[in-house]
Coordinates of C-alpha atoms and ligand atoms in Angstrom, one line a residue:
M1 CA 0.0 0.0 0.0
D2 CA 1.4 3.4 -1.0
V3 CA 1.2 6.1 1.6
S4 CA 1.1 9.8 0.6
L5 CA 1.3 12.9 2.8
N6 CA 0.4 16.1 1.1
N7 CA 1.3 19.3 2.9
I8 CA 0.7 17.7 6.3
G9 CA 0.8 19.9 9.4
K10 CA 0.1 19.5 13.1
K11 CA -0.6 22.0 15.8
Y12 CA -1.2 20.6 19.2
E13 CA -3.9 22.3 21.1
G14 CA -2.5 24.9 23.5
R15 CA 0.7 25.2 21.5
E16 CA 1.5 28.4 19.8
K17 CA 3.4 26.9 16.8
F18 CA 3.0 24.0 14.5
T19 CA 5.0 20.9 15.6
I20 CA 4.9 19.5 12.1
R21 CA 5.0 21.7 9.0
H22 CA 4.4 21.2 5.3
I23 CA 5.3 17.5 5.1
D24 CA 5.2 16.2 1.5
L25 CA 6.1 12.5 1.3
E26 CA 5.5 9.6 -1.0
I27 CA 6.1 6.2 0.5
K28 CA 5.9 3.2 -1.9
S29 CA 4.9 -0.2 -0.9
Q30 CA 8.4 -1.7 -1.2
D31 CA 9.8 1.1 0.9
F32 CA 11.4 0.8 4.2
C33 CA 11.0 4.5 5.1
V34 CA 12.9 5.8 8.1
I35 CA 11.9 9.0 9.7
L36 CA 15.0 10.3 11.3
G37 CA 15.8 13.4 13.4
P38 CA 16.9 14.6 16.8
S39 CA 14.8 14.1 19.9
G40 CA 11.8 16.4 20.0
C41 CA 11.7 17.2 16.3
G42 CA 8.3 15.6 15.8
K43 CA 9.0 12.1 14.5
S44 CA 6.5 10.4 16.8
T45 CA 3.9 13.1 16.2
L46 CA 4.2 12.4 12.5
L47 CA 4.0 8.6 12.9
R48 CA 1.0 8.9 15.2
M49 CA -0.7 11.0 12.6
I50 CA -0.3 8.2 10.1
A51 CA -1.6 5.8 12.7
G52 CA -4.6 7.9 13.5
L53 CA -3.6 8.4 17.1
N54 CA -3.0 12.1 16.5
S55 CA -5.4 14.2 14.6
I56 CA -4.2 15.9 11.4
T57 CA -4.4 19.7 11.6
E58 CA -3.9 20.4 7.9
G59 CA -3.0 18.5 4.7
E60 CA -4.0 15.2 3.3
L61 CA -3.0 11.6 4.3
L62 CA -3.7 9.0 1.6
F63 CA -3.4 5.2 1.7
G64 CA -3.4 4.3 -2.0
D65 CA -5.9 6.9 -3.3
K66 CA -8.1 6.8 -0.2
L67 CA -8.2 9.8 2.1
M68 CA -7.5 8.7 5.6
N69 CA -7.6 11.9 7.6
K70 CA -10.7 11.0 9.5
V71 CA -10.6 7.2 9.4
E72 CA -10.5 5.6 12.9
P73 CA -7.1 3.9 13.8
K74 CA -8.7 0.5 14.0
D75 CA -10.0 0.9 10.4
R76 CA -6.7 1.9 8.9
N77 CA -5.2 -1.6 8.5
I78 CA -2.0 -0.6 10.2
A79 CA 0.0 -2.2 13.0
M80 CA 2.3 -0.3 15.3
V81 CA 5.3 -1.3 17.4
F82 CA 6.6 1.0 20.1
Q83 CA 9.8 1.3 22.0
S84 CA 8.1 0.1 25.2
Y85 CA 6.4 -3.0 23.8
A86 CA 4.5 -3.9 26.9
L87 CA 3.4 -7.5 26.5
Y88 CA 0.7 -8.9 28.7
P89 CA 2.8 -10.5 31.5
H90 CA 0.3 -13.1 32.4
M91 CA -0.2 -14.4 28.9
T92 CA 2.1 -16.8 27.0
V93 CA 3.9 -15.6 23.9
Y94 CA 1.3 -17.4 21.8
D95 CA -1.6 -15.7 23.5
N96 CA 0.2 -12.3 23.3
M97 CA 0.5 -12.7 19.6
A98 CA -3.0 -14.1 19.2
F99 CA -4.7 -11.4 21.3
S100 CA -5.5 -8.8 18.6
L101 CA -7.0 -11.4 16.2
K102 CA -9.0 -12.9 19.1
M103 CA -10.4 -9.4 19.8
R104 CA -11.4 -9.2 16.2
K105 CA -13.2 -12.5 16.5
A106 CA -11.0 -14.4 14.0
S107 CA -11.4 -18.1 13.9
K108 CA -9.1 -20.4 16.0
E109 CA -7.7 -21.9 12.8
L110 CA -6.8 -18.6 11.3
I111 CA -5.3 -17.4 14.5
H112 CA -3.2 -20.5 14.8
E113 CA -2.0 -20.3 11.2
R114 CA -1.0 -16.6 11.6
V115 CA 0.7 -17.0 14.9
M116 CA 2.7 -20.1 13.7
E117 CA 3.7 -18.3 10.5
A118 CA 4.9 -15.2 12.4
A119 CA 6.7 -17.4 15.0
E120 CA 8.5 -19.2 12.1
V121 CA 9.6 -16.0 10.5
L122 CA 10.8 -14.5 13.8
Q123 CA 12.3 -17.7 15.0
I124 CA 10.4 -17.8 18.3
K125 CA 8.7 -21.1 17.9
D126 CA 10.5 -22.6 20.9
Y127 CA 9.1 -20.0 23.3
L128 CA 5.5 -19.9 22.3
Y129 CA 4.4 -21.3 25.7
N130 CA 6.7 -19.2 27.8
R131 CA 5.6 -16.0 29.5
P132 CA 7.3 -12.7 28.7
A133 CA 9.3 -12.8 31.9
E134 CA 10.9 -16.1 30.9
I135 CA 12.4 -14.9 27.7
S136 CA 15.2 -12.4 26.8
G137 CA 14.7 -8.7 25.7
G138 CA 15.4 -9.5 22.1
Q139 CA 12.9 -12.3 22.1
R140 CA 10.3 -10.1 23.7
Q141 CA 10.9 -7.5 21.0
R142 CA 10.3 -10.2 18.4
V143 CA 7.1 -11.1 20.1
A144 CA 6.1 -7.5 19.9
L145 CA 6.8 -7.6 16.2
G146 CA 5.0 -10.9 15.8
R147 CA 2.0 -9.4 17.6
A148 CA 1.9 -6.7 14.9
M149 CA 2.6 -9.1 12.0
V150 CA -0.2 -11.5 12.7
R151 CA -2.7 -8.9 11.6
K152 CA -1.1 -8.7 8.2
P153 CA -1.4 -4.9 8.1
A154 CA -1.1 -2.9 4.9
V155 CA 1.3 -0.5 6.7
F156 CA 3.8 -1.3 9.5
L157 CA 4.6 1.5 11.8
M158 CA 7.5 1.3 14.2
D159 CA 8.6 3.9 16.7
E160 CA 12.2 3.4 18.0
P161 CA 11.5 -0.3 18.5
L162 CA 15.1 -1.2 19.1
S163 CA 16.1 1.5 21.6
N164 CA 15.7 -0.7 24.6
L165 CA 18.0 -3.4 23.3
D166 CA 21.8 -3.6 23.9
A167 CA 24.1 -2.7 21.0
K168 CA 24.8 -6.2 19.8
L169 CA 21.2 -7.2 19.7
R170 CA 20.2 -4.0 18.1
E171 CA 22.7 -4.7 15.3
H172 CA 21.2 -8.2 14.9
M173 CA 17.6 -7.0 14.9
R174 CA 18.4 -4.3 12.3
V175 CA 19.3 -7.1 9.8
E176 CA 16.3 -9.2 10.9
L177 CA 13.9 -6.3 10.3
V178 CA 15.3 -5.7 6.9
R179 CA 15.0 -9.4 6.1
L180 CA 11.5 -9.4 7.4
H181 CA 10.6 -6.4 5.3
K182 CA 11.9 -8.1 2.2
R183 CA 10.0 -11.2 3.0
L184 CA 6.7 -9.6 3.8
G185 CA 6.9 -6.7 1.4
T186 CA 4.7 -4.5 3.7
T187 CA 5.1 -0.8 3.5
S188 CA 7.2 0.1 6.6
I189 CA 7.6 3.4 8.3
Y190 CA 10.2 3.4 11.0
V191 CA 11.1 6.2 13.4
T192 CA 14.5 6.6 15.0
H193 CA 16.9 9.3 16.2
D194 CA 19.9 7.0 15.4
Q195 CA 21.5 7.8 12.0
T196 CA 23.3 4.5 11.9
E197 CA 19.9 2.7 12.1
A198 CA 18.6 4.9 9.3
M199 CA 21.6 4.5 7.1
T200 CA 21.7 0.7 7.4
M201 CA 18.0 0.0 7.2
A202 CA 16.3 2.6 5.0
T203 CA 15.5 2.5 1.4
K204 CA 14.4 6.1 2.0
I205 CA 15.4 8.4 4.8
V206 CA 13.3 11.4 5.7
L207 CA 15.4 13.7 7.9
L208 CA 13.3 16.0 10.1
N209 CA 14.4 19.0 12.2
N210 CA 11.9 21.2 14.1
G211 CA 9.0 19.5 12.3
V212 CA 10.3 20.3 8.8
I213 CA 11.8 17.9 6.3
Q214 CA 15.5 18.8 5.7
Q215 CA 16.0 16.2 3.0
Q216 CA 14.5 12.9 1.8
G217 CA 16.1 10.3 -0.3
P218 CA 18.1 7.1 -0.3
P219 CA 20.8 6.9 2.4
E220 CA 23.7 7.4 0.0
E221 CA 22.1 10.5 -1.4
L222 CA 21.9 12.2 2.1
Y223 CA 25.4 11.1 2.8
Q224 CA 27.0 12.1 -0.5
H225 CA 24.9 15.2 -1.2
P226 CA 23.6 16.7 2.0
A227 CA 21.2 19.5 1.1
N228 CA 22.3 21.7 4.0
L229 CA 24.6 21.9 7.0
F230 CA 22.1 20.3 9.3
V231 CA 21.9 17.2 7.1
A232 CA 25.7 17.2 6.7
G233 CA 26.2 17.3 10.4
F234 CA 23.5 14.8 11.3
I235 CA 24.4 12.0 8.9
G236 CA 27.7 10.1 9.3
T237 CA 30.2 9.3 12.0
P238 CA 32.5 10.9 12.7
T239 CA 30.6 14.1 12.0
M240 CA 31.6 15.9 8.8
N241 CA 34.4 18.4 9.3
T242 CA 33.4 22.0 8.5
F243 CA 35.6 25.0 7.9
A244 CA 34.3 28.5 7.9
G245 CA 35.7 30.8 5.2
Q246 CA 34.7 32.8 2.2
I247 CA 35.1 33.1 -1.5
E248 CA 38.0 35.3 -2.5
S249 CA 39.2 35.5 -6.1
G250 CA 37.2 32.4 -7.0
Q251 CA 38.8 30.3 -4.3
F252 CA 37.8 29.1 -0.9
V253 CA 39.9 30.9 1.7
S254 CA 39.6 29.5 5.2
E255 CA 38.8 31.9 8.1
G256 CA 42.2 32.8 9.5
G257 CA 43.7 32.1 6.1
S258 CA 45.6 28.9 7.0
F259 CA 44.6 27.2 3.8
T260 CA 42.8 27.8 0.5
M261 CA 41.0 25.5 -1.9
A262 CA 40.6 26.0 -5.6
A263 CA 37.0 25.9 -6.8
P264 CA 36.2 22.4 -8.1
E265 CA 36.1 22.3 -11.9
G266 CA 32.3 22.3 -12.2
M267 CA 31.8 25.0 -9.6
R268 CA 33.9 27.8 -11.0
E269 CA 30.9 29.8 -12.3
L270 CA 29.1 29.3 -9.0
F271 CA 32.1 30.5 -7.1
A272 CA 32.4 33.6 -9.4
A273 CA 28.7 34.3 -8.8
H274 CA 29.2 34.3 -5.1
E275 CA 32.5 36.2 -4.8
G276 CA 32.9 37.5 -1.3
R277 CA 30.2 35.3 0.2
K278 CA 30.8 33.6 3.5
I279 CA 30.7 29.9 2.9
T280 CA 31.5 26.7 4.8
L281 CA 33.6 23.9 3.4
G282 CA 32.6 20.4 4.5
V283 CA 34.9 17.3 4.2
R284 CA 34.1 13.9 5.5
G285 CA 36.9 12.3 7.6
E286 CA 37.5 9.5 5.2
R287 CA 38.1 11.9 2.3
F288 CA 41.4 13.3 3.5
E289 CA 44.3 11.8 1.5
E290 CA 47.8 11.7 2.7
G291 CA 50.5 13.9 1.1
L292 CA 50.6 16.9 -1.2
S293 CA 48.6 17.7 -4.3
D294 CA 48.9 20.6 -6.7
L295 CA 45.5 21.8 -5.9
N296 CA 45.5 22.2 -2.1
H297 CA 46.8 20.8 1.1
L298 CA 46.3 21.0 4.8
E299 CA 49.1 20.9 7.3
M300 CA 48.2 19.7 10.8
K301 CA 49.3 18.0 14.0
V302 CA 47.9 14.8 15.2
E303 CA 46.7 15.3 18.8
V304 CA 44.7 12.2 19.7
I305 CA 44.4 8.8 18.0
E306 CA 41.4 6.7 18.5
M307 CA 42.1 3.2 17.1
L308 CA 39.0 1.4 16.1
G309 CA 40.6 -1.6 14.4
K310 CA 39.7 -1.3 10.7
E311 CA 40.0 2.5 10.9
Q312 CA 41.5 5.0 13.2
L313 CA 40.3 8.5 14.0
L314 CA 43.0 11.1 14.0
Y315 CA 42.0 14.2 16.0
C316 CA 44.1 16.9 14.4
T317 CA 44.7 20.6 14.8
L318 CA 45.4 23.0 12.0
K319 CA 47.9 25.8 12.3
D320 CA 45.2 28.3 13.1
G321 CA 44.0 26.1 15.9
K322 CA 41.0 24.8 14.0
Q323 CA 40.3 21.1 14.7
C324 CA 39.4 18.3 12.4
V325 CA 38.9 14.5 12.5
I326 CA 40.4 12.3 9.9
S327 CA 39.4 8.7 9.4
A328 CA 42.5 6.7 8.3
P329 CA 42.9 3.0 7.6
G330 CA 43.7 1.1 10.8
Y331 CA 46.9 -0.5 9.5
K332 CA 48.7 2.8 8.9
K333 CA 51.1 4.0 11.6
Y334 CA 50.6 7.4 13.1
T335 CA 51.9 8.9 16.4
T336 CA 50.6 11.7 18.5
D337 CA 52.2 15.1 18.0
E338 CA 53.2 14.0 14.5
D339 CA 53.0 16.7 11.8
V340 CA 51.0 15.5 8.9
V341 CA 49.9 16.8 5.5
F342 CA 46.7 15.8 3.8
H343 CA 44.8 16.9 0.7
V344 CA 41.2 16.7 -0.4
K345 CA 40.1 15.9 -4.0
P346 CA 37.7 18.4 -5.4
E347 CA 34.8 15.9 -5.6
A348 CA 35.1 15.3 -1.9
M349 CA 34.4 18.9 -1.0
H350 CA 31.0 20.2 0.0
F351 CA 30.3 23.9 0.1
F352 CA 27.5 25.5 2.0
D353 CA 26.2 29.1 2.3
T354 CA 27.2 29.9 5.9
E355 CA 24.2 32.1 6.7
S356 CA 21.4 29.9 5.4
G357 CA 23.2 26.6 5.7
L358 CA 22.1 25.6 2.2
R359 CA 24.3 23.7 -0.1
L360 CA 25.9 26.2 -2.5
E361 CA 24.4 24.5 -5.6
N362 CA 20.9 24.7 -4.0
L363 CA 21.3 28.3 -3.1
S364 CA 21.8 29.4 -6.7
E365 CA 18.7 27.4 -7.8
K366 CA 16.7 29.4 -5.3
K367 CA 17.8 32.7 -6.6
Ligands
ADP1 P1 10.2 13.0 18.7 O1 9.4 11.8 18.6 O2 10.9 13.4 17.5 O3 11.2 13.0 19.9 P2 7.6 14.2 19.4 O4 6.8 14.0 18.2 O5 7.4 13.2 20.5 O6 9.2 14.2 19.0 O7 7.4 15.7 20.0 C1 7.6 16.8 19.1 C2 7.1 18.0 19.9 O8 5.7 18.0 20.1 C3 7.8 18.2 21.3 O9 8.1 19.5 21.5 C4 6.7 17.7 22.2 O10 6.8 18.3 23.5 C5 5.4 18.1 21.5 N1 4.3 17.2 21.9 C6 4.3 15.9 21.7 N2 3.1 15.4 22.1 C7 2.4 16.5 22.5 C8 1.0 16.6 23.0 N3 0.2 15.5 23.2 N4 0.6 17.9 23.3 C9 1.4 18.9 23.1 N5 2.7 18.9 22.6 C10 3.1 17.6 22.3
MG2 MG1 9.5 10.0 19.7

């Protein structure tokens, strides 16, 4: 089932401002759509609007071509899994999963078929007759998923369902959920504040801040072409390095003047058009290459080394005191206090308008 949001907005009663503004979103049935953003940005509000648990102040919500704004939650053919997946403690796993179908007066045969099918997919068949207290957190989370699955909803809504699990199990469940999605092919909308979860699971990320979409698209697009400084900073670890500066004589000159970068080939005209403008250069840690190049280079001192095994993070300081983090392969040898020289290929540079935060390319489009 395709889900469309047309100019959706939400204003809670008693609040002065809209919590959610102008959301335009198309979610296709094969999509695993992740709504991502910092705490308090309105992710749950948006998901609950899709579920029918929050009213919609303005705009249209469509499932397929059917307007859903006023449809009762129980008639939306959705299932929702929350972070706190309170199972009924006195019921067995089987009965927990069967509960919603029983309430809907489904036949015993159908209930059994659905529960067994979900248990098979989620690999919890061995615990069907245990109570929640007798199984692990990860198993309980699977039961919560199973409870939603047995209904065979048209849309699967999940609100931070993995946040209560430990890191290892979370990693495991990420893969499980993607597998499950592939297998069931149910439109899935998943809320998280964790960019790693979004990057690894999503076919489409919708990054929200202050109730407004900052960018939507496949994970690699947000990573490689962040639309603004917020996206650039939110997606990716370590955080993208940013350097304040301005355009002088068609070049990027860093604040303090410790380095300059020639305008990348395809951006010369853009640079010329914005001569004198304050801009911010963004470079991901893994895009620094050792040694000199004709175009540019950065001299710095390694201050702290964080060895992670396959990579190491070099926390460096430039001559002007500005800091940056470089991700280097783990097998290379660096020492603290070492002087190093790196360069950055033009295609690895991102330029943003410092004032608006917009990607320079997007800025000129708007003009
Ligand atoms: P997130 O899930 O991204 O952390 P929420 O959607 O829970 O964010 O909340 C977004 C904003 O809406 C917050 O400022 C929160 O205080 C506010 N909010 C959430 N629920 C209500 C409510 N029922 N009434 C008024 N304000 C609310
Ligand atoms: Mg939330």
